Each structure stands twice: as C-alpha cells, then as structure tokens.
Amino acid sequence: MNNEDPVLLHTAGRIRHITLNRPRAINALTHTMVLRIDEALAAAEHDDSVTAVLLSGAGERGLCAGGDIRAIYEDARAGGSTSVDFWRDEYRLNARIARFPKPYVALMDGIVMGGGVGVSAHAGVRIVTERSRVAMPETGIGFVPDVGGTHLLASAPGELGTHLALTGDAVGAGDALLCGLADHFVPSEHLVDLTRDLSGSATPAEVETTVRRYATAPPAGELAAHRDWIDACYAAASVEEIVDRLQNRGVPAAKETAETILAKSPTALKVTLASVRGARRLGSLEAVLDQEFRVSCAAFTRPDLVEGVRAQIIDKDRNPQWSPARLAQVSSADVAGFFEPLGDRELGLAGDAPATG
C-alpha cells in the first residue's frame, strides 16, 4: 500500500477499510478515486472473508469536500467532456453503495459535502460526529444537487430537504439525523475505538451491535425549531413564491434565508426545485440518478457553473455574475431544457436496478 495513493485499502479482521487520501483537498473526489472505490467494493462484495466495508477520510478536516471542482471548471472552460465521464462513473458508484449487500459503514466526520454525501449518505450505516458538517451546496456554484442528493433531500421530513437544496446550508449531526442523512451519532473521540472494535465483527449483526454500543444522543439540531415556517414557505409552487413567503413570513430567520437564496444562481435554483420535486415522483434512487445525470450534463454547458466556480473557488471574489441574473428571467422552457432525454448517452441506471417486490 502506497501512502501517496488517493484511496488507501487495507483489511483489519474481517473489515475492509477504504480511506479517501487527499487530506490537503479535504479528500475531494477524482475520477481515479471513484474507479478505485468501485473496484474495492466489487472485490469486497464477492470476498467471503469480508464482513463489512468501512469508509473514512484522511486528515482532520473531513471525510470528503465533494468532487474536484477545479478539474470540472477547467474541463468546462476547455469545452471538454471528462467531467461527464466522471459523473457517469460517480453516479454508478452511488447506486452500488446504496445496494451494497454487506454493511457499508461511513464515518461522516468533519466536512461531508456534494460528492462526499454521495459516497456516504447512501450507506447502510452512516455515522456523524459533533464535527460533522453535511451539505449539498451546489446552487452556490451554479450547479444542481447530484450524486443522489435530490433523492435523499426529497425524502427528508416536510420541506426540510427543499430548504437545504436551495440554500446549500450545512447541517450538524442532529439535523443530519433529523433529515435522514445519517443513522447514528458517535463522538469523534470514540472513532478510533469504534474502528478497532469493528475489526472483531464476524457478522453483519455484530457490526450493527458494535456501532450501537458507541452511539449516543446527538447534540440538539436547529431545524426542528424552524419547521413551521420552513414547511409553509417551501411548499410554494415556484422559487419566486418561496422567496416571497420567506420575506413576508415575519420571522427574521426566514427573511435571512430569502437573502441567502437570492445570492445563488437563479437558473440553478429553479432547476434544483424541479429536481427535488421530480425526485419525489420518481421514487427509486436509480431513476433519480438518471435524472441528475441529464441535469448535470446540461449544467456543464451553461455559463453559471464556470462563473460560480470562478467566483467561489478560483478568484474567490464571492461576486458571481449569474446569467440570467434574476429569477424572473429564467423561463419554464429554460428549466425544462435541463431534463431533456440524452438518447444513447443516458445513464440508464433505472433499467439496471434490481426488481423489488
């Protein structure tokens, strides 16, 4: 095992460890990493000596900050297509994780955003800590939640998922549990001991028992106290109406949220709302990933993605010039264009999904 590899693999007891190993980039995912994880899962699935898989991130900052945004930016500017190839394999990996037949334990410690959510929040056993900050922040860079994120957010209670999708807000452990993005809270100081004890688990039941032995009540979240105005405002039919309700609710936090939303890409906001609502109708993760692939391919060709990454990541002036600049300028036809079928370029996961009874 080369410690310079972006994905480290080793086995302890009957647990196969997968460690994302780009700590200086908060373990941001590259195409190579996605393929390496997929290969590791395929091998672990068919290895009778492996009881479970454990995903973690190297360094102190987080599990994974998402995809390699700089690489996507450069690819989009150059008119390339490597990002589309990356998404195709990344979304297939997300689906594999969701249907992995053995316990897949994800340590969602620290920053877990975008693609980091994709490799962890579809897991069978999802562990957050007091350091966890979980988010799908795509609207802030002119993109739309992907990696199955719209499926997860569409399943959150009430309109909490719509709120998180449009604002891109990061949540802590308590709210991650409330929104169905995690299963257990374990204090970070116990992760080393938990990892050690998991190596002695000989069966899936023992994996679950070990995790529950370390799990405790999480710190209080923030979203539950705001459910009243969140559910009422985000039930609106359009982003414009959502913003109007937030501004006129008479609640300071709601008004601040409206300002947060209005700073995002108008196009990304409208497509995101349509994506989350569409995910609710589609139901299965595979069908949602197919939809997200269409949306991502369309977003890759639009100006807001390059401009958003420039403003937030490259130049860091935090002053994106969105095109179009206002919600009213984004038509229904503009939004519909993001969902157009791709013909022979479709991801096609829904057709691969196992039948359910």
PDB file of C-alpha atoms in Angstrom, residues 5-292:
ATOM      1  CA  ASP A   5      -2.379   6.725  -3.232  1.00  0.00           C
ATOM      2  CA  PRO A   6      -5.591   8.814  -3.260  1.00  0.00           C
ATOM      3  CA  VAL A   7      -7.523   5.806  -1.937  1.00  0.00           C
ATOM      4  CA  LEU A   8      -5.956   3.538   0.671  1.00  0.00           C
ATOM      5  CA  LEU A   9      -7.183  -0.028   1.109  1.00  0.00           C
ATOM      6  CA  HIS A  10      -6.465  -2.468   3.906  1.00  0.00           C
ATOM      7  CA  THR A  11      -8.202  -5.208   5.853  1.00  0.00           C
ATOM      8  CA  ALA A  12      -8.403  -5.412   9.649  1.00  0.00           C
ATOM      9  CA  GLY A  13     -10.077  -8.546  10.921  1.00  0.00           C
ATOM     10  CA  ARG A  14     -12.992  -9.009   8.564  1.00  0.00           C
ATOM     11  CA  ILE A  15     -13.480  -5.305   7.809  1.00  0.00           C
ATOM     12  CA  ARG A  16     -12.297  -3.865   4.505  1.00  0.00           C
ATOM     13  CA  HIS A  17     -11.136  -0.277   5.052  1.00  0.00           C
ATOM     14  CA  ILE A  18     -11.437   2.319   2.288  1.00  0.00           C
ATOM     15  CA  THR A  19      -9.721   5.595   3.186  1.00  0.00           C
ATOM     16  CA  LEU A  20     -10.010   8.684   0.987  1.00  0.00           C
ATOM     17  CA  ASN A  21      -6.486  10.061   0.976  1.00  0.00           C
ATOM     18  CA  ARG A  22      -6.259  13.621  -0.334  1.00  0.00           C
ATOM     19  CA  PRO A  23      -6.276  15.417   3.029  1.00  0.00           C
ATOM     20  CA  ARG A  24      -4.969  18.725   1.672  1.00  0.00           C
ATOM     21  CA  ALA A  25      -8.026  18.865  -0.623  1.00  0.00           C
ATOM     22  CA  ILE A  26     -10.338  17.558   2.123  1.00  0.00           C
ATOM     23  CA  ASN A  27     -10.328  14.314   0.163  1.00  0.00           C
ATOM     24  CA  ALA A  28     -12.092  15.781  -2.870  1.00  0.00           C
ATOM     25  CA  LEU A  29     -13.003  13.030  -5.309  1.00  0.00           C
ATOM     26  CA  THR A  30     -11.240  12.499  -8.611  1.00  0.00           C
ATOM     27  CA  HIS A  31     -12.252  10.097 -11.348  1.00  0.00           C
ATOM     28  CA  THR A  32      -9.401   7.791 -10.342  1.00  0.00           C
ATOM     29  CA  MET A  33     -10.714   7.692  -6.771  1.00  0.00           C
ATOM     30  CA  VAL A  34     -14.240   6.845  -7.893  1.00  0.00           C
ATOM     31  CA  LEU A  35     -12.980   3.942 -10.000  1.00  0.00           C
ATOM     32  CA  ARG A  36     -10.742   2.704  -7.177  1.00  0.00           C
ATOM     33  CA  ILE A  37     -13.624   2.720  -4.676  1.00  0.00           C
ATOM     34  CA  ASP A  38     -15.876   0.935  -7.142  1.00  0.00           C
ATOM     35  CA  GLU A  39     -13.259  -1.777  -7.727  1.00  0.00           C
ATOM     36  CA  ALA A  40     -12.748  -2.180  -3.972  1.00  0.00           C
ATOM     37  CA  LEU A  41     -16.473  -2.639  -3.399  1.00  0.00           C
ATOM     38  CA  ALA A  42     -16.782  -5.149  -6.221  1.00  0.00           C
ATOM     39  CA  ALA A  43     -13.958  -7.181  -4.695  1.00  0.00           C
ATOM     40  CA  ALA A  44     -15.334  -6.917  -1.145  1.00  0.00           C
ATOM     41  CA  GLU A  45     -18.810  -7.965  -2.252  1.00  0.00           C
ATOM     42  CA  HIS A  46     -17.520 -11.295  -3.537  1.00  0.00           C
ATOM     43  CA  ASP A  47     -14.916 -11.925  -0.824  1.00  0.00           C
ATOM     44  CA  ASP A  48     -16.395 -14.244   1.808  1.00  0.00           C
ATOM     45  CA  SER A  49     -13.695 -13.219   4.278  1.00  0.00           C
ATOM     46  CA  VAL A  50     -15.022  -9.627   4.296  1.00  0.00           C
ATOM     47  CA  THR A  51     -17.964  -8.965   6.613  1.00  0.00           C
ATOM     48  CA  ALA A  52     -18.255  -5.202   6.088  1.00  0.00           C
ATOM     49  CA  VAL A  53     -16.679  -2.129   4.495  1.00  0.00           C
ATOM     50  CA  LEU A  54     -15.626   0.967   6.445  1.00  0.00           C
ATOM     51  CA  LEU A  55     -15.240   4.321   4.650  1.00  0.00           C
ATOM     52  CA  SER A  56     -13.234   7.126   6.251  1.00  0.00           C
ATOM     53  CA  GLY A  57     -11.235  10.189   5.237  1.00  0.00           C
ATOM     54  CA  ALA A  58      -7.597  11.004   5.898  1.00  0.00           C
ATOM     55  CA  GLY A  59      -6.693  14.136   7.841  1.00  0.00           C
ATOM     56  CA  GLU A  60      -8.569  16.172  10.408  1.00  0.00           C
ATOM     57  CA  ARG A  61     -10.828  18.303   8.225  1.00  0.00           C
ATOM     58  CA  GLY A  62     -13.435  15.929   6.894  1.00  0.00           C
ATOM     59  CA  LEU A  63     -14.496  12.812   5.065  1.00  0.00           C
ATOM     60  CA  CYS A  64     -14.838  14.480   1.656  1.00  0.00           C
ATOM     61  CA  ALA A  65     -15.492  18.023   0.422  1.00  0.00           C
ATOM     62  CA  GLY A  66     -17.060  16.817  -2.834  1.00  0.00           C
ATOM     63  CA  GLY A  67     -15.866  16.367  -6.393  1.00  0.00           C
ATOM     64  CA  ASP A  68     -12.741  18.032  -7.719  1.00  0.00           C
ATOM     65  CA  ILE A  69     -14.411  21.322  -8.641  1.00  0.00           C
ATOM     66  CA  ARG A  70     -11.273  22.860 -10.127  1.00  0.00           C
ATOM     67  CA  ALA A  71     -10.952  19.987 -12.574  1.00  0.00           C
ATOM     68  CA  ILE A  72     -14.609  20.358 -13.605  1.00  0.00           C
ATOM     69  CA  TYR A  73     -14.083  24.120 -14.031  1.00  0.00           C
ATOM     70  CA  GLU A  74     -11.063  23.643 -16.308  1.00  0.00           C
ATOM     71  CA  ASP A  75     -12.857  20.952 -18.295  1.00  0.00           C
ATOM     72  CA  ALA A  76     -15.928  23.156 -18.811  1.00  0.00           C
ATOM     73  CA  ARG A  77     -13.808  26.139 -19.866  1.00  0.00           C
ATOM     74  CA  ALA A  78     -11.982  23.972 -22.394  1.00  0.00           C
ATOM     75  CA  GLY A  79     -15.200  22.519 -23.798  1.00  0.00           C
ATOM     76  CA  GLY A  80     -14.136  19.037 -22.729  1.00  0.00           C
ATOM     77  CA  SER A  81     -16.131  16.003 -21.675  1.00  0.00           C
ATOM     78  CA  THR A  82     -14.085  14.340 -18.942  1.00  0.00           C
ATOM     79  CA  SER A  83     -16.456  15.679 -16.273  1.00  0.00           C
ATOM     80  CA  VAL A  84     -19.376  13.886 -17.899  1.00  0.00           C
ATOM     81  CA  ASP A  85     -17.360  10.661 -17.866  1.00  0.00           C
ATOM     82  CA  PHE A  86     -16.575  11.285 -14.185  1.00  0.00           C
ATOM     83  CA  TRP A  87     -20.238  11.821 -13.291  1.00  0.00           C
ATOM     84  CA  ARG A  88     -21.270   8.677 -15.176  1.00  0.00           C
ATOM     85  CA  ASP A  89     -18.957   6.543 -13.053  1.00  0.00           C
ATOM     86  CA  GLU A  90     -19.589   8.505  -9.862  1.00  0.00           C
ATOM     87  CA  TYR A  91     -23.364   8.079 -10.042  1.00  0.00           C
ATOM     88  CA  ARG A  92     -22.974   4.372 -10.788  1.00  0.00           C
ATOM     89  CA  LEU A  93     -20.821   4.157  -7.660  1.00  0.00           C
ATOM     90  CA  ASN A  94     -23.522   5.924  -5.638  1.00  0.00           C
ATOM     91  CA  ALA A  95     -26.035   3.308  -6.784  1.00  0.00           C
ATOM     92  CA  ARG A  96     -23.627   0.457  -5.957  1.00  0.00           C
ATOM     93  CA  ILE A  97     -23.157   1.826  -2.432  1.00  0.00           C
ATOM     94  CA  ALA A  98     -26.924   2.040  -1.880  1.00  0.00           C
ATOM     95  CA  ARG A  99     -27.474  -1.569  -2.849  1.00  0.00           C
ATOM     96  CA  PHE A 100     -24.232  -2.986  -1.402  1.00  0.00           C
ATOM     97  CA  PRO A 101     -25.214  -6.319   0.173  1.00  0.00           C
ATOM     98  CA  LYS A 102     -22.895  -6.133   3.171  1.00  0.00           C
ATOM     99  CA  PRO A 103     -22.759  -3.469   5.889  1.00  0.00           C
ATOM    100  CA  TYR A 104     -21.139  -0.333   4.472  1.00  0.00           C
ATOM    101  CA  VAL A 105     -20.160   1.892   7.381  1.00  0.00           C
ATOM    102  CA  ALA A 106     -19.442   5.546   6.559  1.00  0.00           C
ATOM    103  CA  LEU A 107     -17.665   7.751   9.088  1.00  0.00           C
ATOM    104  CA  MET A 108     -19.130  11.157   8.189  1.00  0.00           C
ATOM    105  CA  ASP A 109     -16.750  13.095  10.415  1.00  0.00           C
ATOM    106  CA  GLY A 110     -15.976  16.748   9.623  1.00  0.00           C
ATOM    107  CA  ILE A 111     -16.861  18.205   6.233  1.00  0.00           C
ATOM    108  CA  VAL A 112     -19.118  15.993   4.085  1.00  0.00           C
ATOM    109  CA  MET A 113     -20.343  17.864   1.033  1.00  0.00           C
ATOM    110  CA  GLY A 114     -21.507  17.163  -2.509  1.00  0.00           C
ATOM    111  CA  GLY A 115     -19.756  14.059  -3.750  1.00  0.00           C
ATOM    112  CA  GLY A 116     -18.831  13.288  -0.143  1.00  0.00           C
ATOM    113  CA  VAL A 117     -22.526  12.872   0.581  1.00  0.00           C
ATOM    114  CA  GLY A 118     -22.750  10.566  -2.416  1.00  0.00           C
ATOM    115  CA  VAL A 119     -20.159   8.109  -1.090  1.00  0.00           C
ATOM    116  CA  SER A 120     -21.505   8.155   2.464  1.00  0.00           C
ATOM    117  CA  ALA A 121     -25.190   9.034   2.843  1.00  0.00           C
ATOM    118  CA  HIS A 122     -26.333   6.093   0.692  1.00  0.00           C
ATOM    119  CA  ALA A 123     -24.535   3.726   3.058  1.00  0.00           C
ATOM    120  CA  GLY A 124     -26.321   1.222   5.245  1.00  0.00           C
ATOM    121  CA  VAL A 125     -24.633   2.526   8.416  1.00  0.00           C
ATOM    122  CA  ARG A 126     -23.990   6.301   8.493  1.00  0.00           C
ATOM    123  CA  ILE A 127     -22.175   7.797  11.462  1.00  0.00           C
ATOM    124  CA  VAL A 128     -21.915  11.512  12.226  1.00  0.00           C
ATOM    125  CA  THR A 129     -19.950  13.285  14.964  1.00  0.00           C
ATOM    126  CA  GLU A 130     -20.011  16.666  16.688  1.00  0.00           C
ATOM    127  CA  ARG A 131     -17.633  17.862  13.941  1.00  0.00           C
ATOM    128  CA  SER A 132     -19.878  16.843  11.027  1.00  0.00           C
ATOM    129  CA  ARG A 133     -20.983  19.495   8.559  1.00  0.00           C
ATOM    130  CA  VAL A 134     -23.148  17.906   5.886  1.00  0.00           C
ATOM    131  CA  ALA A 135     -24.302  19.861   2.840  1.00  0.00           C
ATOM    132  CA  MET A 136     -25.280  19.867  -0.814  1.00  0.00           C
ATOM    133  CA  PRO A 137     -24.025  23.403  -1.652  1.00  0.00           C
ATOM    134  CA  GLU A 138     -24.286  23.215  -5.442  1.00  0.00           C
ATOM    135  CA  THR A 139     -26.616  26.183  -6.065  1.00  0.00           C
ATOM    136  CA  GLY A 140     -23.836  28.481  -4.846  1.00  0.00           C
ATOM    137  CA  ILE A 141     -21.637  27.485  -7.789  1.00  0.00           C
ATOM    138  CA  GLY A 142     -24.325  27.465 -10.460  1.00  0.00           C
ATOM    139  CA  PHE A 143     -24.805  23.703 -10.258  1.00  0.00           C
ATOM    140  CA  VAL A 144     -27.599  21.419  -9.024  1.00  0.00           C
ATOM    141  CA  PRO A 145     -27.505  18.804  -6.227  1.00  0.00           C
ATOM    142  CA  ASP A 146     -26.450  15.451  -7.670  1.00  0.00           C
ATOM    143  CA  VAL A 147     -24.901  12.112  -6.501  1.00  0.00           C
ATOM    144  CA  GLY A 148     -28.374  11.045  -5.414  1.00  0.00           C
ATOM    145  CA  GLY A 149     -28.627  14.131  -3.234  1.00  0.00           C
ATOM    146  CA  THR A 150     -32.038  15.109  -4.597  1.00  0.00           C
ATOM    147  CA  HIS A 151     -33.282  11.612  -3.718  1.00  0.00           C
ATOM    148  CA  LEU A 152     -32.058  11.996  -0.137  1.00  0.00           C
ATOM    149  CA  LEU A 153     -33.384  15.542   0.256  1.00  0.00           C
ATOM    150  CA  ALA A 154     -36.747  14.679  -1.301  1.00  0.00           C
ATOM    151  CA  SER A 155     -37.139  12.044   1.425  1.00  0.00           C
ATOM    152  CA  ALA A 156     -36.455  14.435   4.322  1.00  0.00           C
ATOM    153  CA  PRO A 157     -39.394  15.358   6.597  1.00  0.00           C
ATOM    154  CA  GLY A 158     -41.704  18.080   5.335  1.00  0.00           C
ATOM    155  CA  GLU A 159     -39.865  20.669   3.262  1.00  0.00           C
ATOM    156  CA  LEU A 160     -36.518  20.420   5.073  1.00  0.00           C
ATOM    157  CA  GLY A 161     -34.906  18.879   2.014  1.00  0.00           C
ATOM    158  CA  THR A 162     -36.118  21.668  -0.251  1.00  0.00           C
ATOM    159  CA  HIS A 163     -34.704  24.193   2.206  1.00  0.00           C
ATOM    160  CA  LEU A 164     -31.292  22.513   2.246  1.00  0.00           C
ATOM    161  CA  ALA A 165     -31.254  22.046  -1.533  1.00  0.00           C
ATOM    162  CA  LEU A 166     -31.973  25.705  -2.336  1.00  0.00           C
ATOM    163  CA  THR A 167     -29.854  27.316   0.386  1.00  0.00           C
ATOM    164  CA  GLY A 168     -26.958  24.852   0.309  1.00  0.00           C
ATOM    165  CA  ASP A 169     -26.778  25.205   4.093  1.00  0.00           C
ATOM    166  CA  ALA A 170     -24.572  22.790   6.025  1.00  0.00           C
ATOM    167  CA  VAL A 171     -26.111  20.925   8.951  1.00  0.00           C
ATOM    168  CA  GLY A 172     -24.619  19.343  12.030  1.00  0.00           C
ATOM    169  CA  ALA A 173     -25.153  15.879  13.441  1.00  0.00           C
ATOM    170  CA  GLY A 174     -28.575  16.445  14.986  1.00  0.00           C
ATOM    171  CA  ASP A 175     -30.072  17.878  11.814  1.00  0.00           C
ATOM    172  CA  ALA A 176     -28.368  15.279   9.612  1.00  0.00           C
ATOM    173  CA  LEU A 177     -30.140  12.618  11.667  1.00  0.00           C
ATOM    174  CA  LEU A 178     -33.448  14.505  11.514  1.00  0.00           C
ATOM    175  CA  CYS A 179     -33.227  14.812   7.733  1.00  0.00           C
ATOM    176  CA  GLY A 180     -32.388  11.152   7.204  1.00  0.00           C
ATOM    177  CA  LEU A 181     -28.813  11.815   6.053  1.00  0.00           C
ATOM    178  CA  ALA A 182     -27.292   9.784   8.912  1.00  0.00           C
ATOM    179  CA  ASP A 183     -28.194   6.977  11.318  1.00  0.00           C
ATOM    180  CA  HIS A 184     -26.002   7.256  14.421  1.00  0.00           C
ATOM    181  CA  PHE A 185     -24.116   9.882  16.425  1.00  0.00           C
ATOM    182  CA  VAL A 186     -20.728   8.856  17.817  1.00  0.00           C
ATOM    183  CA  PRO A 187     -18.433  11.417  19.499  1.00  0.00           C
ATOM    184  CA  SER A 188     -15.296  11.868  17.415  1.00  0.00           C
ATOM    185  CA  GLU A 189     -13.072  10.892  20.327  1.00  0.00           C
ATOM    186  CA  HIS A 190     -14.522   7.377  20.110  1.00  0.00           C
ATOM    187  CA  LEU A 191     -13.981   6.784  16.387  1.00  0.00           C
ATOM    188  CA  VAL A 192     -10.588   5.132  16.861  1.00  0.00           C
ATOM    189  CA  ASP A 193     -12.002   2.696  19.410  1.00  0.00           C
ATOM    190  CA  LEU A 194     -15.078   2.053  17.282  1.00  0.00           C
ATOM    191  CA  THR A 195     -12.892   1.301  14.268  1.00  0.00           C
ATOM    192  CA  ARG A 196     -10.756  -1.075  16.312  1.00  0.00           C
ATOM    193  CA  ASP A 197     -13.751  -2.923  17.732  1.00  0.00           C
ATOM    194  CA  LEU A 198     -15.421  -3.248  14.348  1.00  0.00           C
ATOM    195  CA  SER A 199     -12.468  -5.347  13.185  1.00  0.00           C
ATOM    196  CA  GLY A 200     -13.681  -8.064  15.537  1.00  0.00           C
ATOM    197  CA  SER A 201     -17.139  -8.205  13.950  1.00  0.00           C
ATOM    198  CA  ALA A 202     -17.681 -11.556  12.273  1.00  0.00           C
ATOM    199  CA  THR A 203     -21.264 -10.970  11.115  1.00  0.00           C
ATOM    200  CA  PRO A 204     -23.396  -8.041   9.922  1.00  0.00           C
ATOM    201  CA  ALA A 205     -25.353  -8.254  13.179  1.00  0.00           C
ATOM    202  CA  GLU A 206     -22.137  -7.809  15.160  1.00  0.00           C
ATOM    203  CA  VAL A 207     -21.265  -4.741  13.086  1.00  0.00           C
ATOM    204  CA  GLU A 208     -24.591  -3.146  13.999  1.00  0.00           C
ATOM    205  CA  THR A 209     -24.225  -4.135  17.654  1.00  0.00           C
ATOM    206  CA  THR A 210     -20.757  -2.600  17.849  1.00  0.00           C
ATOM    207  CA  VAL A 211     -21.924   0.666  16.292  1.00  0.00           C
ATOM    208  CA  ARG A 212     -24.896   0.886  18.651  1.00  0.00           C
ATOM    209  CA  ARG A 213     -22.617   0.356  21.637  1.00  0.00           C
ATOM    210  CA  TYR A 214     -20.764   3.559  20.756  1.00  0.00           C
ATOM    211  CA  ALA A 215     -23.762   5.595  19.553  1.00  0.00           C
ATOM    212  CA  THR A 216     -25.183   8.247  21.880  1.00  0.00           C
ATOM    213  CA  ALA A 217     -27.750  11.025  21.717  1.00  0.00           C
ATOM    214  CA  PRO A 218     -26.612  13.792  19.346  1.00  0.00           C
ATOM    215  CA  PRO A 219     -26.289  17.488  20.162  1.00  0.00           C
ATOM    216  CA  ALA A 220     -29.528  19.360  19.543  1.00  0.00           C
ATOM    217  CA  GLY A 221     -30.098  20.421  15.968  1.00  0.00           C
ATOM    218  CA  GLU A 222     -31.530  23.714  14.732  1.00  0.00           C
ATOM    219  CA  LEU A 223     -34.042  22.839  12.018  1.00  0.00           C
ATOM    220  CA  ALA A 224     -36.809  21.337  14.157  1.00  0.00           C
ATOM    221  CA  ALA A 225     -37.486  24.711  15.762  1.00  0.00           C
ATOM    222  CA  HIS A 226     -37.994  26.240  12.295  1.00  0.00           C
ATOM    223  CA  ARG A 227     -40.247  23.571  10.802  1.00  0.00           C
ATOM    224  CA  ASP A 228     -43.306  25.835  10.963  1.00  0.00           C
ATOM    225  CA  TRP A 229     -42.036  28.477   8.550  1.00  0.00           C
ATOM    226  CA  ILE A 230     -39.873  26.096   6.510  1.00  0.00           C
ATOM    227  CA  ASP A 231     -42.774  23.772   5.697  1.00  0.00           C
ATOM    228  CA  ALA A 232     -45.153  26.644   4.984  1.00  0.00           C
ATOM    229  CA  CYS A 233     -42.794  28.675   2.785  1.00  0.00           C
ATOM    230  CA  TYR A 234     -41.157  25.913   0.773  1.00  0.00           C
ATOM    231  CA  ALA A 235     -44.479  24.296  -0.117  1.00  0.00           C
ATOM    232  CA  ALA A 236     -44.912  27.055  -2.709  1.00  0.00           C
ATOM    233  CA  ALA A 237     -45.002  26.145  -6.383  1.00  0.00           C
ATOM    234  CA  SER A 238     -42.094  28.315  -7.547  1.00  0.00           C
ATOM    235  CA  VAL A 239     -38.806  29.706  -6.258  1.00  0.00           C
ATOM    236  CA  GLU A 240     -40.194  33.219  -6.605  1.00  0.00           C
ATOM    237  CA  GLU A 241     -43.142  32.369  -4.381  1.00  0.00           C
ATOM    238  CA  ILE A 242     -40.898  30.603  -1.874  1.00  0.00           C
ATOM    239  CA  VAL A 243     -38.742  33.728  -1.605  1.00  0.00           C
ATOM    240  CA  ASP A 244     -41.826  35.931  -1.299  1.00  0.00           C
ATOM    241  CA  ARG A 245     -43.226  33.797   1.513  1.00  0.00           C
ATOM    242  CA  LEU A 246     -39.881  33.809   3.314  1.00  0.00           C
ATOM    243  CA  GLN A 247     -39.595  37.577   3.055  1.00  0.00           C
ATOM    244  CA  ASN A 248     -43.114  38.160   4.339  1.00  0.00           C
ATOM    245  CA  ARG A 249     -43.369  35.470   6.999  1.00  0.00           C
ATOM    246  CA  GLY A 250     -42.498  37.925   9.763  1.00  0.00           C
ATOM    247  CA  VAL A 251     -39.695  35.700  11.041  1.00  0.00           C
ATOM    248  CA  PRO A 252     -36.142  37.126  10.986  1.00  0.00           C
ATOM    249  CA  ALA A 253     -34.589  33.731  10.199  1.00  0.00           C
ATOM    250  CA  ALA A 254     -36.953  33.297   7.256  1.00  0.00           C
ATOM    251  CA  LYS A 255     -36.068  36.707   5.854  1.00  0.00           C
ATOM    252  CA  GLU A 256     -32.347  35.958   6.199  1.00  0.00           C
ATOM    253  CA  THR A 257     -32.917  32.698   4.366  1.00  0.00           C
ATOM    254  CA  ALA A 258     -34.542  34.570   1.485  1.00  0.00           C
ATOM    255  CA  GLU A 259     -31.384  36.666   1.140  1.00  0.00           C
ATOM    256  CA  THR A 260     -29.273  33.517   1.163  1.00  0.00           C
ATOM    257  CA  ILE A 261     -31.330  32.021  -1.648  1.00  0.00           C
ATOM    258  CA  LEU A 262     -31.272  35.194  -3.745  1.00  0.00           C
ATOM    259  CA  ALA A 263     -27.459  35.112  -3.781  1.00  0.00           C
ATOM    260  CA  LYS A 264     -27.495  31.756  -5.603  1.00  0.00           C
ATOM    261  CA  SER A 265     -27.702  31.115  -9.334  1.00  0.00           C
ATOM    262  CA  PRO A 266     -31.294  31.831 -10.450  1.00  0.00           C
ATOM    263  CA  THR A 267     -31.128  29.073 -13.043  1.00  0.00           C
ATOM    264  CA  ALA A 268     -29.663  26.568 -10.592  1.00  0.00           C
ATOM    265  CA  LEU A 269     -32.363  27.424  -8.052  1.00  0.00           C
ATOM    266  CA  LYS A 270     -35.213  26.772 -10.442  1.00  0.00           C
ATOM    267  CA  VAL A 271     -33.696  23.579 -11.778  1.00  0.00           C
ATOM    268  CA  THR A 272     -32.958  22.418  -8.228  1.00  0.00           C
ATOM    269  CA  LEU A 273     -36.571  22.898  -7.139  1.00  0.00           C
ATOM    270  CA  ALA A 274     -37.742  20.966 -10.191  1.00  0.00           C
ATOM    271  CA  SER A 275     -35.154  18.249  -9.462  1.00  0.00           C
ATOM    272  CA  VAL A 276     -36.227  17.731  -5.852  1.00  0.00           C
ATOM    273  CA  ARG A 277     -39.907  17.713  -6.782  1.00  0.00           C
ATOM    274  CA  GLY A 278     -39.141  15.325  -9.618  1.00  0.00           C
ATOM    275  CA  ALA A 279     -37.178  13.051  -7.289  1.00  0.00           C
ATOM    276  CA  ARG A 280     -40.244  12.720  -5.056  1.00  0.00           C
ATOM    277  CA  ARG A 281     -42.265  11.492  -8.013  1.00  0.00           C
ATOM    278  CA  LEU A 282     -39.575   9.162  -9.368  1.00  0.00           C
ATOM    279  CA  GLY A 283     -39.075   7.304  -6.110  1.00  0.00           C
ATOM    280  CA  SER A 284     -36.124   4.997  -6.772  1.00  0.00           C
ATOM    281  CA  LEU A 285     -32.540   6.175  -6.365  1.00  0.00           C
ATOM    282  CA  GLU A 286     -31.610   4.779  -9.775  1.00  0.00           C
ATOM    283  CA  ALA A 287     -34.315   6.759 -11.555  1.00  0.00           C
ATOM    284  CA  VAL A 288     -33.269   9.906  -9.686  1.00  0.00           C
ATOM    285  CA  LEU A 289     -29.609   9.390 -10.603  1.00  0.00           C
ATOM    286  CA  ASP A 290     -30.671   9.097 -14.243  1.00  0.00           C
ATOM    287  CA  GLN A 291     -32.470  12.437 -13.892  1.00  0.00           C
ATOM    288  CA  GLU A 292     -29.500  14.025 -12.135  1.00  0.00           C
TER     289      GLU A 292
END
